[in-house]
Amino acid sequence: MAAKSKTMQQIRNILQQRANGLSIRAIVRHSNYSRNTIRGYLRLIERSSYTLSESLKLSDE
């Protein structure tokens, strides 16, 4: 069974925590998302043309 999709606000929260220097494990503890979910979103940003700070400014659309 697939998990529910995360909202852009939830993803932005993950990215903000990473930008603040938190480790993936620390983000997992704060968010209750799986480590693979966190890593997946971080990988998507790394592969995109956006920097971490630019991705935080993206709209919900």
Tab-separated table of C-alpha atoms in Angstrom:
chain	number	residue	atom	x	y	z
A	1	MET	CA	0.000	0.000	0.000
A	2	ALA	CA	1.431	3.375	-1.003
A	3	ALA	CA	1.866	6.103	1.559
A	4	LYS	CA	0.011	9.405	1.353
A	5	SER	CA	1.701	12.151	-0.624
A	6	LYS	CA	3.326	14.892	1.392
A	7	THR	CA	2.164	18.480	1.004
A	8	MET	CA	4.611	21.079	-0.250
A	9	GLN	CA	4.608	22.580	3.241
A	10	GLN	CA	5.706	19.240	4.717
A	11	ILE	CA	8.432	18.889	2.096
A	12	ARG	CA	9.524	22.479	2.696
A	13	ASN	CA	9.760	21.683	6.406
A	14	ILE	CA	12.079	18.744	5.651
A	15	LEU	CA	14.240	20.943	3.418
A	16	GLN	CA	14.356	23.713	6.023
A	17	GLN	CA	15.554	21.307	8.683
A	18	ARG	CA	18.278	20.057	6.331
A	19	ALA	CA	19.274	23.649	5.493
A	20	ASN	CA	19.574	24.269	9.231
A	21	GLY	CA	22.161	21.493	9.393
A	22	LEU	CA	20.117	18.629	10.813
A	23	SER	CA	21.139	15.119	9.881
A	24	ILE	CA	18.725	12.795	8.130
A	25	ARG	CA	18.293	10.827	11.351
A	26	ALA	CA	17.456	13.995	13.282
A	27	ILE	CA	14.892	14.979	10.649
A	28	VAL	CA	13.348	11.500	10.912
A	29	ARG	CA	12.997	11.938	14.675
A	30	HIS	CA	11.378	15.365	14.300
A	31	SER	CA	9.060	14.489	11.425
A	32	ASN	CA	8.159	10.810	11.949
A	33	TYR	CA	8.709	10.161	8.224
A	34	SER	CA	10.841	7.231	7.162
A	35	ARG	CA	14.534	7.701	6.475
A	36	ASN	CA	13.983	6.647	2.873
A	37	THR	CA	11.263	9.270	2.433
A	38	ILE	CA	13.574	12.004	3.722
A	39	ARG	CA	16.446	10.784	1.570
A	40	GLY	CA	14.171	10.597	-1.462
A	41	TYR	CA	13.098	14.219	-1.198
A	42	LEU	CA	16.669	15.364	-0.615
A	43	ARG	CA	17.820	13.382	-3.660
A	44	LEU	CA	15.132	14.989	-5.802
A	45	ILE	CA	16.432	18.430	-4.878
A	46	GLU	CA	20.045	17.405	-5.474
A	47	ARG	CA	19.134	16.148	-8.961
A	48	SER	CA	17.110	19.229	-9.830
A	49	SER	CA	18.462	22.556	-10.991
A	50	TYR	CA	17.454	24.155	-7.680
A	51	THR	CA	19.660	24.758	-4.675
A	52	LEU	CA	18.317	23.953	-1.224
A	53	SER	CA	17.609	27.638	-0.517
A	54	GLU	CA	15.888	28.101	-3.902
A	55	SER	CA	13.710	25.070	-3.328
A	56	LEU	CA	12.477	26.549	-0.049
A	57	LYS	CA	11.023	29.475	-2.011
A	58	LEU	CA	8.960	27.325	-4.390
A	59	SER	CA	5.214	27.763	-4.326
A	60	ASP	CA	2.731	25.009	-3.581
A	61	GLU	CA	1.719	24.836	-7.236
